[in-house]
PDB file of C-alpha atoms and ligand atoms in Angstrom:
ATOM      1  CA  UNK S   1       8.578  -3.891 -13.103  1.00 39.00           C
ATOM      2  CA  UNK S   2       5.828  -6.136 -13.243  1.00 48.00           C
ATOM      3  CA  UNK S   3       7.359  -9.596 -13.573  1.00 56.00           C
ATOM      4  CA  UNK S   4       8.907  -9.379 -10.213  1.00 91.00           C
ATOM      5  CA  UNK S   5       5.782  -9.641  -7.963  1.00 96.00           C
ATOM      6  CA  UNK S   6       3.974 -12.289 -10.046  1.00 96.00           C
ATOM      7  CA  UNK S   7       7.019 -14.628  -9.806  1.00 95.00           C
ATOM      8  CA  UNK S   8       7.812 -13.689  -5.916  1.00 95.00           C
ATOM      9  CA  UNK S   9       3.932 -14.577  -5.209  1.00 96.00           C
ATOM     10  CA  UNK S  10       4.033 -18.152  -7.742  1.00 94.00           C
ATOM     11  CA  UNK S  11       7.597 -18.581  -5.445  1.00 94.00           C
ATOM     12  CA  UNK S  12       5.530 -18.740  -2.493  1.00 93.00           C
ATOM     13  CA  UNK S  13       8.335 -16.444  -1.252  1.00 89.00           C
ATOM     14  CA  UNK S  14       6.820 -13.799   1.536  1.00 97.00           C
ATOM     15  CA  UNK S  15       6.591 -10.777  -0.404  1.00 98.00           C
ATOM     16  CA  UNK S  16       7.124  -7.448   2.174  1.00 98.00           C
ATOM     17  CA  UNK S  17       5.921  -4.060   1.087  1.00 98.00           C
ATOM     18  CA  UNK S  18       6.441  -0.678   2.364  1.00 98.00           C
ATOM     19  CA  UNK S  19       4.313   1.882   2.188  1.00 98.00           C
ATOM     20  CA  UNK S  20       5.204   5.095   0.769  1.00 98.00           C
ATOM     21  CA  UNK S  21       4.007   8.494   0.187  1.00 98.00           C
ATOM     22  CA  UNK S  22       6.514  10.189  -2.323  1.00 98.00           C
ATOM     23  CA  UNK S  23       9.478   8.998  -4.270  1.00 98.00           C
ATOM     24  CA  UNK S  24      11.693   9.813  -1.201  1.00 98.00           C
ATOM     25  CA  UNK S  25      10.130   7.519   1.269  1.00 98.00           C
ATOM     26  CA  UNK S  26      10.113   4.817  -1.843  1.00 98.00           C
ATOM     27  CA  UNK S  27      13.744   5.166  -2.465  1.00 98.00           C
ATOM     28  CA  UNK S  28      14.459   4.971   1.809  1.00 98.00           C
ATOM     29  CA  UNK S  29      11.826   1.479   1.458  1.00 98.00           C
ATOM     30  CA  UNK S  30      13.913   0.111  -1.400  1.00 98.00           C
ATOM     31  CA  UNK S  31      16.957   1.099   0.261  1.00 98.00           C
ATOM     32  CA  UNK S  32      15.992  -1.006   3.849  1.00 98.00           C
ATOM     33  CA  UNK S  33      15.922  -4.096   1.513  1.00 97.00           C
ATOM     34  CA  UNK S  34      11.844  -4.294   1.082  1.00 98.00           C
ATOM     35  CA  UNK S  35      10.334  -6.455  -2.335  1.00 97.00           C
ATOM     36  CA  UNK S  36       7.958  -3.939  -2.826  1.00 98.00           C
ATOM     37  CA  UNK S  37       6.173  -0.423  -2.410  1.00 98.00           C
ATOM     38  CA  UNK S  38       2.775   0.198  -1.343  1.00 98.00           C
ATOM     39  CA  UNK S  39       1.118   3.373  -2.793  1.00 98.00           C
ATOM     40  CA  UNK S  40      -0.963   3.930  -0.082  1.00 98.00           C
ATOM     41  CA  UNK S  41      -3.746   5.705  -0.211  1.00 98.00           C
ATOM     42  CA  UNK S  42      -3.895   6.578   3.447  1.00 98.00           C
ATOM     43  CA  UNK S  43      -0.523   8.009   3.856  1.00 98.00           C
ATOM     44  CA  UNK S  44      -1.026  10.113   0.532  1.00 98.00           C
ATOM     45  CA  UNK S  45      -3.958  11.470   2.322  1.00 98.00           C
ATOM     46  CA  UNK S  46      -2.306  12.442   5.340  1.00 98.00           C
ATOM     47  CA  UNK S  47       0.625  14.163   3.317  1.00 98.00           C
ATOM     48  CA  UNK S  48      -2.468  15.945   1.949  1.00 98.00           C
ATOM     49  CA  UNK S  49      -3.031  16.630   5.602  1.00 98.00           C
ATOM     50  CA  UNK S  50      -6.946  15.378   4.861  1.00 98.00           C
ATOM     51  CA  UNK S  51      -8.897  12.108   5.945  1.00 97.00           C
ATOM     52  CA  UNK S  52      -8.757   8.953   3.974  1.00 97.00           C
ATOM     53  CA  UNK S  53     -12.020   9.106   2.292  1.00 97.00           C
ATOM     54  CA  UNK S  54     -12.305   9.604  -1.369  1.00 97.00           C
ATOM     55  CA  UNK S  55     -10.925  12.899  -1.226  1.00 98.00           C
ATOM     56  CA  UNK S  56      -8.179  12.862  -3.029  1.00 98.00           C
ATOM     57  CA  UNK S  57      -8.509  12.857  -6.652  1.00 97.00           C
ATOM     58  CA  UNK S  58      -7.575  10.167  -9.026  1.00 97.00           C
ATOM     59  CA  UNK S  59      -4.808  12.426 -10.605  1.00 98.00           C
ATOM     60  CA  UNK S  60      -3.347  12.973  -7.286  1.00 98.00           C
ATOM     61  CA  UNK S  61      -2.940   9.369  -6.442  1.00 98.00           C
ATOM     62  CA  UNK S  62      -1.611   8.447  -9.938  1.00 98.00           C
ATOM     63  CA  UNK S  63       0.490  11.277 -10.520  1.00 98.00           C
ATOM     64  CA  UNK S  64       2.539  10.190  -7.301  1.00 98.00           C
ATOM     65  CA  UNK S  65       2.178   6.669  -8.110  1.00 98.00           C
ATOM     66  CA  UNK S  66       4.080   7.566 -11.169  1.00 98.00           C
ATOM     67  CA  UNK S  67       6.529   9.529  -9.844  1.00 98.00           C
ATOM     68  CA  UNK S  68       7.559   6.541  -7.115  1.00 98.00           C
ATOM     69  CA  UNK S  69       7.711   4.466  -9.775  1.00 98.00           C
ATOM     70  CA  UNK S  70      10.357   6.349 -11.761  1.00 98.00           C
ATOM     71  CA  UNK S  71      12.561   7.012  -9.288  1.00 98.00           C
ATOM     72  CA  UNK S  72      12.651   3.020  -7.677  1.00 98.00           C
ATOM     73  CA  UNK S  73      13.630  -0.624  -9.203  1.00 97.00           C
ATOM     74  CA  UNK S  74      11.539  -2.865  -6.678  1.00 98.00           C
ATOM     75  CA  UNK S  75       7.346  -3.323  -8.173  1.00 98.00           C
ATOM     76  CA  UNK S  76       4.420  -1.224  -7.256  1.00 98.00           C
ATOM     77  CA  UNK S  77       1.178  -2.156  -5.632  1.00 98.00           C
ATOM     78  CA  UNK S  78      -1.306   0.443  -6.012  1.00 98.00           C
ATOM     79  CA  UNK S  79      -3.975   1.300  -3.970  1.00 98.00           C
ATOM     80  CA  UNK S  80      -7.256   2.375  -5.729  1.00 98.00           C
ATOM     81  CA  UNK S  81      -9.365   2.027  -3.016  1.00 98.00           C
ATOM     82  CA  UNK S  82     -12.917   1.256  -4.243  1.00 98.00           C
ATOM     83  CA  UNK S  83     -11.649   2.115  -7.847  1.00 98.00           C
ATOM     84  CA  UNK S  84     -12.939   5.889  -8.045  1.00 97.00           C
ATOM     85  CA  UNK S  85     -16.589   4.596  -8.754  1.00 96.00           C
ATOM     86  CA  UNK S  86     -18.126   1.515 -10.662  1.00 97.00           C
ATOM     87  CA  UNK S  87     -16.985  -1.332 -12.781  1.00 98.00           C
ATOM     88  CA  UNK S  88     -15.837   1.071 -15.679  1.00 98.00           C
ATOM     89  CA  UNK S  89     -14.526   3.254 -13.529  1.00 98.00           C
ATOM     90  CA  UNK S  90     -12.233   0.390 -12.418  1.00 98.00           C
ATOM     91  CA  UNK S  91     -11.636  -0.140 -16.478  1.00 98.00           C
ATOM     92  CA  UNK S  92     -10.538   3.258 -16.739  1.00 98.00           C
ATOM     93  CA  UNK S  93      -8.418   3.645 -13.518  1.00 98.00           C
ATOM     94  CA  UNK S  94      -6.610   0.326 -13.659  1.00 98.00           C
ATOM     95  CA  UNK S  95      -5.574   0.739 -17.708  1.00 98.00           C
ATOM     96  CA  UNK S  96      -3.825   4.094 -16.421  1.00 98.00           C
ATOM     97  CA  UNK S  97      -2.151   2.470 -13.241  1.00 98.00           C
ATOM     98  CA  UNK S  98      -0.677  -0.517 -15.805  1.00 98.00           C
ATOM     99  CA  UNK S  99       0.573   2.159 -17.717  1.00 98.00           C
ATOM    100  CA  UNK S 100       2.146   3.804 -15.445  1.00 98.00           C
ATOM    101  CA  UNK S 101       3.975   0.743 -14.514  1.00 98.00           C
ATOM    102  CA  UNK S 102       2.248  -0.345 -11.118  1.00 98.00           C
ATOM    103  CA  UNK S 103       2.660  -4.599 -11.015  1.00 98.00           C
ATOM    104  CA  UNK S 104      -0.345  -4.846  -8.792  1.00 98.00           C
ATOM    105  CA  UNK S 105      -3.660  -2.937  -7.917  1.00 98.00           C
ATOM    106  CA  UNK S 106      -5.780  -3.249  -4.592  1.00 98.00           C
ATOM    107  CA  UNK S 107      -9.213  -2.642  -4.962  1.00 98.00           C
ATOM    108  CA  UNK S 108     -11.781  -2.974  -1.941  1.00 98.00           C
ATOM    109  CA  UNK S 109     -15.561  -4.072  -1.719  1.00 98.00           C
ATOM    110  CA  UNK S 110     -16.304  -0.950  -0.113  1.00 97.00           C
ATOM    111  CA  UNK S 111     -19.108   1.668  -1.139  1.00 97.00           C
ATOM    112  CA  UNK S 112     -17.958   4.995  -2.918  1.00 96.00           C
ATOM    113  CA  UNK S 113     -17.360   7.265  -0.938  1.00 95.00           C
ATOM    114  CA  UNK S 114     -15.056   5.247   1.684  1.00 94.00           C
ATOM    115  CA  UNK S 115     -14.345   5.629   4.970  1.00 92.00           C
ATOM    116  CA  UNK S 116     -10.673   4.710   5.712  1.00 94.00           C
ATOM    117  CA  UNK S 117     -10.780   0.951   7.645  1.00 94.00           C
ATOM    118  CA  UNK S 118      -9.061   1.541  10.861  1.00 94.00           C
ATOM    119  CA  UNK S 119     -11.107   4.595  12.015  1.00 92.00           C
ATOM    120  CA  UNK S 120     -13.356   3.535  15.549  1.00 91.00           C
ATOM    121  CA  UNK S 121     -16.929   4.284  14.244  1.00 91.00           C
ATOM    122  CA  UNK S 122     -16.459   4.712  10.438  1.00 90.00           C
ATOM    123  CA  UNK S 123     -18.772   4.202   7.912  1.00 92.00           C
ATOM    124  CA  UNK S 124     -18.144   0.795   6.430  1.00 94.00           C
ATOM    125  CA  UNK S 125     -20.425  -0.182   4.029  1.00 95.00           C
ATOM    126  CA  UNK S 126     -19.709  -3.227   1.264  1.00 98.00           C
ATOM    127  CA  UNK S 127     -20.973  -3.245  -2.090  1.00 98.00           C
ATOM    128  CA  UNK S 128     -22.878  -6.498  -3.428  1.00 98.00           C
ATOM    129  CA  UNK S 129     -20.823  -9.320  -4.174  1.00 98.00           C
ATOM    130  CA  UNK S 130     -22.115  -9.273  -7.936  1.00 98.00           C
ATOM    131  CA  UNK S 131     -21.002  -5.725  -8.361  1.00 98.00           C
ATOM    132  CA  UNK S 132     -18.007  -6.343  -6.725  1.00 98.00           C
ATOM    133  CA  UNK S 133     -17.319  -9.470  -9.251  1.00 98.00           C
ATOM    134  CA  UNK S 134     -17.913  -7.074 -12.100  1.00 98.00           C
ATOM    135  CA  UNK S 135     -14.883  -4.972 -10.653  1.00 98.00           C
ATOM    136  CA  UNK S 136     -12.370  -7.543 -10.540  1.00 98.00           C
ATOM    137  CA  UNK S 137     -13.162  -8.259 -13.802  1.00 98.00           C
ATOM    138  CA  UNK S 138     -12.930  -4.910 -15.221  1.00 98.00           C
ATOM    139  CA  UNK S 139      -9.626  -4.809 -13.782  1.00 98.00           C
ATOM    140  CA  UNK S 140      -7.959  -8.102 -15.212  1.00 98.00           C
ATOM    141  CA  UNK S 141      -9.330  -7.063 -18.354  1.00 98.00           C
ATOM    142  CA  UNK S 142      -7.749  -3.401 -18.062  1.00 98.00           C
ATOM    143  CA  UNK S 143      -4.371  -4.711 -16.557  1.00 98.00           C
ATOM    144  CA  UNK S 144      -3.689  -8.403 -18.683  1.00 98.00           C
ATOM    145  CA  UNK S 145      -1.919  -6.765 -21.400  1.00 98.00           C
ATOM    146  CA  UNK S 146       0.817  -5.241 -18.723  1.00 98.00           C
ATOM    147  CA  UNK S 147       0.737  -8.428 -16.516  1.00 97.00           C
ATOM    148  CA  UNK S 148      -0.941  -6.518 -13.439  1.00 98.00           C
ATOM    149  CA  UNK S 149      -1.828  -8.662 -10.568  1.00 98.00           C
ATOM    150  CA  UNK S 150      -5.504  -7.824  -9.129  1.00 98.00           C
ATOM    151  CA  UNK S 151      -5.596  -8.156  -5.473  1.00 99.00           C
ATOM    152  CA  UNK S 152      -9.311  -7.759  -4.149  1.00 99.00           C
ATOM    153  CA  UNK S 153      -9.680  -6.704  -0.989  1.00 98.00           C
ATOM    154  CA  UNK S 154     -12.513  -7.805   0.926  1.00 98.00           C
ATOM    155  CA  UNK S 155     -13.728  -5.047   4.116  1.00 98.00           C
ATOM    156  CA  UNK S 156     -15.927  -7.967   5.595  1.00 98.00           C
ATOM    157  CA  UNK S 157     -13.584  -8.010   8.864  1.00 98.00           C
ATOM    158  CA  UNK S 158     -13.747  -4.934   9.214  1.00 97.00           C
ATOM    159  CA  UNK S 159     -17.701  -4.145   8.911  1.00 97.00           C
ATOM    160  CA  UNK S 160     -17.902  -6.980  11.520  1.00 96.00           C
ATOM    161  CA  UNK S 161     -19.533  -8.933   8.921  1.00 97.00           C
ATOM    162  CA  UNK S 162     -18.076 -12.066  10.600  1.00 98.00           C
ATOM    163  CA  UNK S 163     -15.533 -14.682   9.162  1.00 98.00           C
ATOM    164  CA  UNK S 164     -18.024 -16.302   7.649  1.00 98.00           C
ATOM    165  CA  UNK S 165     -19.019 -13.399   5.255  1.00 98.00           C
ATOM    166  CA  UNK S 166     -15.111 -13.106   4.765  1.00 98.00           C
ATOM    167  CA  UNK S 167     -14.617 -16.373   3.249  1.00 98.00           C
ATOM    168  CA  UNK S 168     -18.144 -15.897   0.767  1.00 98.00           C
ATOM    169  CA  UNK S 169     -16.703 -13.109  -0.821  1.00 98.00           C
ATOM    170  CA  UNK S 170     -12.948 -14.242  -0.695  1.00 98.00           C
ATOM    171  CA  UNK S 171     -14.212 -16.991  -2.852  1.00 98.00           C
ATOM    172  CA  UNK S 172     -16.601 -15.096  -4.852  1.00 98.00           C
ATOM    173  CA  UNK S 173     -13.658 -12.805  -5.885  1.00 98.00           C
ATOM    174  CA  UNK S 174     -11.147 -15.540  -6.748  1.00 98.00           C
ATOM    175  CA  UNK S 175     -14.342 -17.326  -8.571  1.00 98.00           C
ATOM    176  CA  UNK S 176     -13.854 -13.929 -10.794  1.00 98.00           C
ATOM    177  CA  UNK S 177     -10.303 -13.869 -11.269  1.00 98.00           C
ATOM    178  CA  UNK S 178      -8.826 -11.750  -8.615  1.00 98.00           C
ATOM    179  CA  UNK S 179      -5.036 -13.147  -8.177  1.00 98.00           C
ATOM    180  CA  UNK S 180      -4.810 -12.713  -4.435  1.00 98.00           C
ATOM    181  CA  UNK S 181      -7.184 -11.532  -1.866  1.00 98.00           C
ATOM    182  CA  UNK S 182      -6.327  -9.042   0.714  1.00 98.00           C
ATOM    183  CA  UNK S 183      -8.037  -9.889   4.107  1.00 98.00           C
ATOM    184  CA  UNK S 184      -8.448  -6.828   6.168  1.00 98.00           C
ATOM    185  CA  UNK S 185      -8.934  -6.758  10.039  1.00 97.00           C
ATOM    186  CA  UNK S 186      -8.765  -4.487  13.189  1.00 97.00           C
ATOM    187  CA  UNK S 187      -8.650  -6.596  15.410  1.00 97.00           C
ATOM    188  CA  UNK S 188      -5.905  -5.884  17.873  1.00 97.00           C
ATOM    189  CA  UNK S 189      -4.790  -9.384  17.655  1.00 98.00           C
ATOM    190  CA  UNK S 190      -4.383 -11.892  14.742  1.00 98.00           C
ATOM    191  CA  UNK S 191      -6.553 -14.013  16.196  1.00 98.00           C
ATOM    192  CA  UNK S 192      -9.427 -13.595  13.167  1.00 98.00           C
ATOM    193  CA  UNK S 193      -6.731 -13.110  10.695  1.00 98.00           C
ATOM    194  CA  UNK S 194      -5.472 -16.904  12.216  1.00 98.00           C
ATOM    195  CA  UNK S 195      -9.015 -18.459  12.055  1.00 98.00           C
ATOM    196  CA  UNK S 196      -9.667 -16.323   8.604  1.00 98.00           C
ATOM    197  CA  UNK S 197      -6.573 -18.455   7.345  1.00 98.00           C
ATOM    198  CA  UNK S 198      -7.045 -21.636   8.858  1.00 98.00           C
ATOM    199  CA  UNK S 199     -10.578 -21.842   7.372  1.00 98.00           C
ATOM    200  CA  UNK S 200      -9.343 -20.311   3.978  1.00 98.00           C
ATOM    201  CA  UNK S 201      -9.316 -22.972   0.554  1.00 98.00           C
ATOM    202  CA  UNK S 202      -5.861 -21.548  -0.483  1.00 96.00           C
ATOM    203  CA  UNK S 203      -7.961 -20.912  -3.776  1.00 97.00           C
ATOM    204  CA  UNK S 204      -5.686 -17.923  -4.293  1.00 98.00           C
ATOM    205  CA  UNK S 205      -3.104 -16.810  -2.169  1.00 98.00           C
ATOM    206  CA  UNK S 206      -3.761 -14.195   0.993  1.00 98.00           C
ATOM    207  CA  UNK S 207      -2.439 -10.477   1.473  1.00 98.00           C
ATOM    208  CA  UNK S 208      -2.553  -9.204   5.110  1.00 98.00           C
ATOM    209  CA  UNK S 209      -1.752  -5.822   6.579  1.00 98.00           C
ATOM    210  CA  UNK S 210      -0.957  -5.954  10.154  1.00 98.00           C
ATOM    211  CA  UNK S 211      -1.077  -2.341  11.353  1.00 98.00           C
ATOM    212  CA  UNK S 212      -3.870  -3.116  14.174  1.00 98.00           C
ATOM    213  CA  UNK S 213      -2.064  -6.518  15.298  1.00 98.00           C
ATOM    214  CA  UNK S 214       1.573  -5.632  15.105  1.00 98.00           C
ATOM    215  CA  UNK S 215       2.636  -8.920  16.955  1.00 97.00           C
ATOM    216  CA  UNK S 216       2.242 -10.679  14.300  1.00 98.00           C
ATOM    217  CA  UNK S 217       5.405 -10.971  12.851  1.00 98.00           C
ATOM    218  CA  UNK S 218       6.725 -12.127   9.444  1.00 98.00           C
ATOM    219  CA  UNK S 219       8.300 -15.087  10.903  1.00 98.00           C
ATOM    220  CA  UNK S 220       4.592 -16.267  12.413  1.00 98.00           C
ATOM    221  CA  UNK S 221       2.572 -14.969   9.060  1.00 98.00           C
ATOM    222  CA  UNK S 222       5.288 -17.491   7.130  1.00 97.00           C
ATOM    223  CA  UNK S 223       4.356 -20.610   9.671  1.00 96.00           C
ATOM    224  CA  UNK S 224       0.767 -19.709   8.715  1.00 95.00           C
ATOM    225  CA  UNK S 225       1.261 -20.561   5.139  1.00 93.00           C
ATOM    226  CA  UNK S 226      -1.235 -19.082   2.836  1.00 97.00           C
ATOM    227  CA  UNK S 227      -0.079 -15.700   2.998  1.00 98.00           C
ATOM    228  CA  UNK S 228       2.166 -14.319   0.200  1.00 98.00           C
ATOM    229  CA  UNK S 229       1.761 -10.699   0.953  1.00 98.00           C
ATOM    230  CA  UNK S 230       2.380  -9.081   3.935  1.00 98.00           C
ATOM    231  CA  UNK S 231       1.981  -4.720   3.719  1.00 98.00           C
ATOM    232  CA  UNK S 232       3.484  -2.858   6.077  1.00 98.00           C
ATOM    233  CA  UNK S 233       0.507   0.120   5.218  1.00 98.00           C
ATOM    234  CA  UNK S 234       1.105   3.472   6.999  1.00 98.00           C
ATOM    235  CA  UNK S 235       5.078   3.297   8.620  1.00 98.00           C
ATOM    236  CA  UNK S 236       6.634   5.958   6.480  1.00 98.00           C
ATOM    237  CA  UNK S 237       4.198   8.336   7.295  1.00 98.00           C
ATOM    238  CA  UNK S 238       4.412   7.523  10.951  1.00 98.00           C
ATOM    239  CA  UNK S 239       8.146   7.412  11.515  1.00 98.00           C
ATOM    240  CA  UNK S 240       8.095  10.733   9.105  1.00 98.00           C
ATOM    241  CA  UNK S 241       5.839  11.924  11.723  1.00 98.00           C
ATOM    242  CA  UNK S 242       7.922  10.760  15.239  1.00 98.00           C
ATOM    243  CA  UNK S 243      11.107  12.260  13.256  1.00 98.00           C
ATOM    244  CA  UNK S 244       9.695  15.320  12.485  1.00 98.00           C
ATOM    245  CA  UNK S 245       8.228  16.151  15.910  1.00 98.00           C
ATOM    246  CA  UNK S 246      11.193  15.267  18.162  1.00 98.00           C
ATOM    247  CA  UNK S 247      13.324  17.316  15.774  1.00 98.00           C
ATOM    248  CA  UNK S 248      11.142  20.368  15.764  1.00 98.00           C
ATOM    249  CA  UNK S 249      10.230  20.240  19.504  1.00 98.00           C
ATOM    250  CA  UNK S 250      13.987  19.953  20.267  1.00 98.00           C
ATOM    251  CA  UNK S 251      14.923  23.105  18.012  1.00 98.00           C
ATOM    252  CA  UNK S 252      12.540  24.756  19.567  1.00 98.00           C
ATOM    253  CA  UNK S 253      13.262  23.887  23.027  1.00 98.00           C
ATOM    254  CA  UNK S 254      17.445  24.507  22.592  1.00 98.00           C
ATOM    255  CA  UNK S 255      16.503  27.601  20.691  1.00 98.00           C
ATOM    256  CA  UNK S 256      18.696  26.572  17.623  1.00 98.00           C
ATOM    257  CA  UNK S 257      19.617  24.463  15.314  1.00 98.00           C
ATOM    258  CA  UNK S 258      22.748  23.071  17.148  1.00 98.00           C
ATOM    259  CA  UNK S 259      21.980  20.150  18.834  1.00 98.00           C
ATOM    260  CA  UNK S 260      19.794  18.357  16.835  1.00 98.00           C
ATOM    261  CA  UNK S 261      22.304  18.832  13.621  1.00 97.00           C
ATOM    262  CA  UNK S 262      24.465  15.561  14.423  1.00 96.00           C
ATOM    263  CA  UNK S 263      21.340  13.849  15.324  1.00 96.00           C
ATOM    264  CA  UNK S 264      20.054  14.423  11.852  1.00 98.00           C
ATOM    265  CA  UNK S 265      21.016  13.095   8.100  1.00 98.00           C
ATOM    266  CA  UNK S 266      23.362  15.317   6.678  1.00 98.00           C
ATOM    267  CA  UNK S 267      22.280  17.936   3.321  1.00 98.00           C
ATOM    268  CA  UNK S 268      25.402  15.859   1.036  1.00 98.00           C
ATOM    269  CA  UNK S 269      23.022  12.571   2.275  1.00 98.00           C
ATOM    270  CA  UNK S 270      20.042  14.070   0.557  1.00 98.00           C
ATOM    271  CA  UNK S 271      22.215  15.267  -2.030  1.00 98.00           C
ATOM    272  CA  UNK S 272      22.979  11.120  -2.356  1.00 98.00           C
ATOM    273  CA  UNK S 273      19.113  10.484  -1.776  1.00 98.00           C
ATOM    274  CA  UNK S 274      18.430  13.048  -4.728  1.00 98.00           C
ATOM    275  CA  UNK S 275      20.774  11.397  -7.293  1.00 98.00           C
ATOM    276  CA  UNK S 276      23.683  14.359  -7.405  1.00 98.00           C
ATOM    277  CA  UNK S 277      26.534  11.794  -8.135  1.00 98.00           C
ATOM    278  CA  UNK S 278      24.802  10.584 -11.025  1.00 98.00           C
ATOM    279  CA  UNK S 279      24.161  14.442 -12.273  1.00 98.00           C
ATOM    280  CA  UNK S 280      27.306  14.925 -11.477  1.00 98.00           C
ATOM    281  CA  UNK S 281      29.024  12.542 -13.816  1.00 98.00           C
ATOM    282  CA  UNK S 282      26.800  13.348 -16.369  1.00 98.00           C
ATOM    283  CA  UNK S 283      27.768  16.718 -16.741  1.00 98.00           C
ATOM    284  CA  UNK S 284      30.754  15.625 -17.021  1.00 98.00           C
ATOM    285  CA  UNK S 285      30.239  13.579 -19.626  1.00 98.00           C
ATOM    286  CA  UNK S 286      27.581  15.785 -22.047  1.00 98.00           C
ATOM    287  CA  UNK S 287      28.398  19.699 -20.572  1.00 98.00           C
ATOM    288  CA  UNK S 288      31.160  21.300 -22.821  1.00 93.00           C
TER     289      UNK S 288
HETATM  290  C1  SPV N 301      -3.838   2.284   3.064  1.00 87.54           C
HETATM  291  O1  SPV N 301      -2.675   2.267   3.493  1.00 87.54           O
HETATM  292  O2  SPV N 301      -4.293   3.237   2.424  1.00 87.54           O
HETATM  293  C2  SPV N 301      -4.724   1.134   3.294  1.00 87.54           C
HETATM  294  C3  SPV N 301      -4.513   0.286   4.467  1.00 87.54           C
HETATM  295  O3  SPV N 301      -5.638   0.950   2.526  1.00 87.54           O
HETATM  296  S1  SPV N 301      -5.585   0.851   5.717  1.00 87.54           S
HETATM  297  O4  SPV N 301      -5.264   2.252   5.980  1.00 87.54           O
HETATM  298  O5  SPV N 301      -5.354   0.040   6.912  1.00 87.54           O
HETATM  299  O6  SPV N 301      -6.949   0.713   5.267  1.00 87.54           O
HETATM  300 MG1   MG N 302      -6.113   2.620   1.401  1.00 87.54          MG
END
């Protein structure tokens, strides 16, 4: 499902991805209507119940990647942070992630090992601009055959680099064939996302994810222009987390199960969630 995103993106149609951390969570995205899924590297790692820092493997991240992937319709975007080392690295990594059927891969100008971007205080350290060329074009080269869109993400923002430094490397990286750029910032307004824009050459088209400045909505990111991605990066894991706890605390509190058991999805929804109809009919069909 790689067509889909490409043509969404040439549309100029607002693409809106949901992150997700397993094929569940993928299936509930698709489900609520969103274009596309965001394998996110930080919710992965907090299913892992570790920090967003290079820990997890490469296998880890793909192997879940893959397994969204077969179980939804709507396109991938993958996120392969700083590409699990250097420009063949990227080669390597991005060749597996078009095989597996992702439609788009993130990579970011950070150093190896990261530090994930929201974090007060983390280590935020951006490679050279050369080296960071040398990336992107690893990755076109290792995705072309499949179609895969190369979205480079520049960390500029948020190493309080300035706007200035933003807009160098957001050109640099479309000057080497990245297909969008993803413009990260913490900022808990969209204020520098808004001047990032305004000042931006439309060379390629902008990705944004708005998890520090949640105001800004998709109806204000549209009257931007400019922006043709919009990723909605760590609100699986969160609402997974704010179900979870209420639920628990209140079986806990009521000393049972009984309460919180209308509040809840019922066991023949997962069974619907898990495919049973369709196992169902096809035991009909091939068990004699
Ligand atoms: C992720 O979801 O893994 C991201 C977005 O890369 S952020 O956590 O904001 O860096
Ligand atoms: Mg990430």
């Amino acid at each position: 499902m790689t067509q889909g995103l490409r043509e969404a993106v040439a549309a100029g149609a607002l693409v809106r991805v949901m992150s997700a951390h397993n094929p569940l969570s993928a299936r509930l995205a698709e489900e609520a209507g969103f274009d596309a899924i965001w394998a996110s590297g930080f919710e992965l790692s907090a299913t892992y119940g570790v920090p967003d820092a290079s820990l997890l493997s490469l296998t880890q991240h793909l192997d879940m990647t893959r397994a969204i992937i077969e179980q939804v319709a709507i396109p991938m975007i993958a996120d392969l942070d700083t590409g699990y080392g250097n420009a063949i690295n990227v080669g390597h990594v991005v060749g597996a992630y078009a095989r597996a059927g992702a439609a788009a891969v993130v990579l970011e100008d950070k150093t190896f090992p990261k530090d994930t971007s929201l974090l007060a205080g983390g280590r935020q350290e951006l490679v050279r601009v050369e080296e960071f060329q040398g990336k992107i074009e690893a990755a076109r080269a290792a995705g072309a055959a499949r179609g895969v869109l190369v979205i480079a993400r520049t960390e500029a923002l948020i190493a309080d680099l300035g706007i200035d430094e933003a807009l160098r490397r957001g050109a640099a990286y479309a000057e080497a064939g990245a297909d969008l750029l993803l413009i990260h910032s913490k900022r808990k307004t969209p204020d520098e996302i808004v001047a990032f824009t305004r000042q931006w050459p439309g060379t390629i088209p902008l990705t944004i994810v708005p998890t520090a400045y949640p105001e800004f909505t998709e109806e204000k990111i549209r009257g931007l222009g400019k922006i043709a991605v919009v990723i909605y990066a760590n609100h699986a894991v969160r609402a997974a987390v704010t179900a979870m706890r209420e639920v628990f605390a209140a079986i806990r509190s009521d000393g049972g199960i009984h309460n919180v058991d209308k509040r809840i999805v019922s066991v023949e929804e997962i069974f619907d969630l898990q495919r049973v109809p369709a196992m169902k009919a096809a035991e009909k069909k091939y068990l004699r």
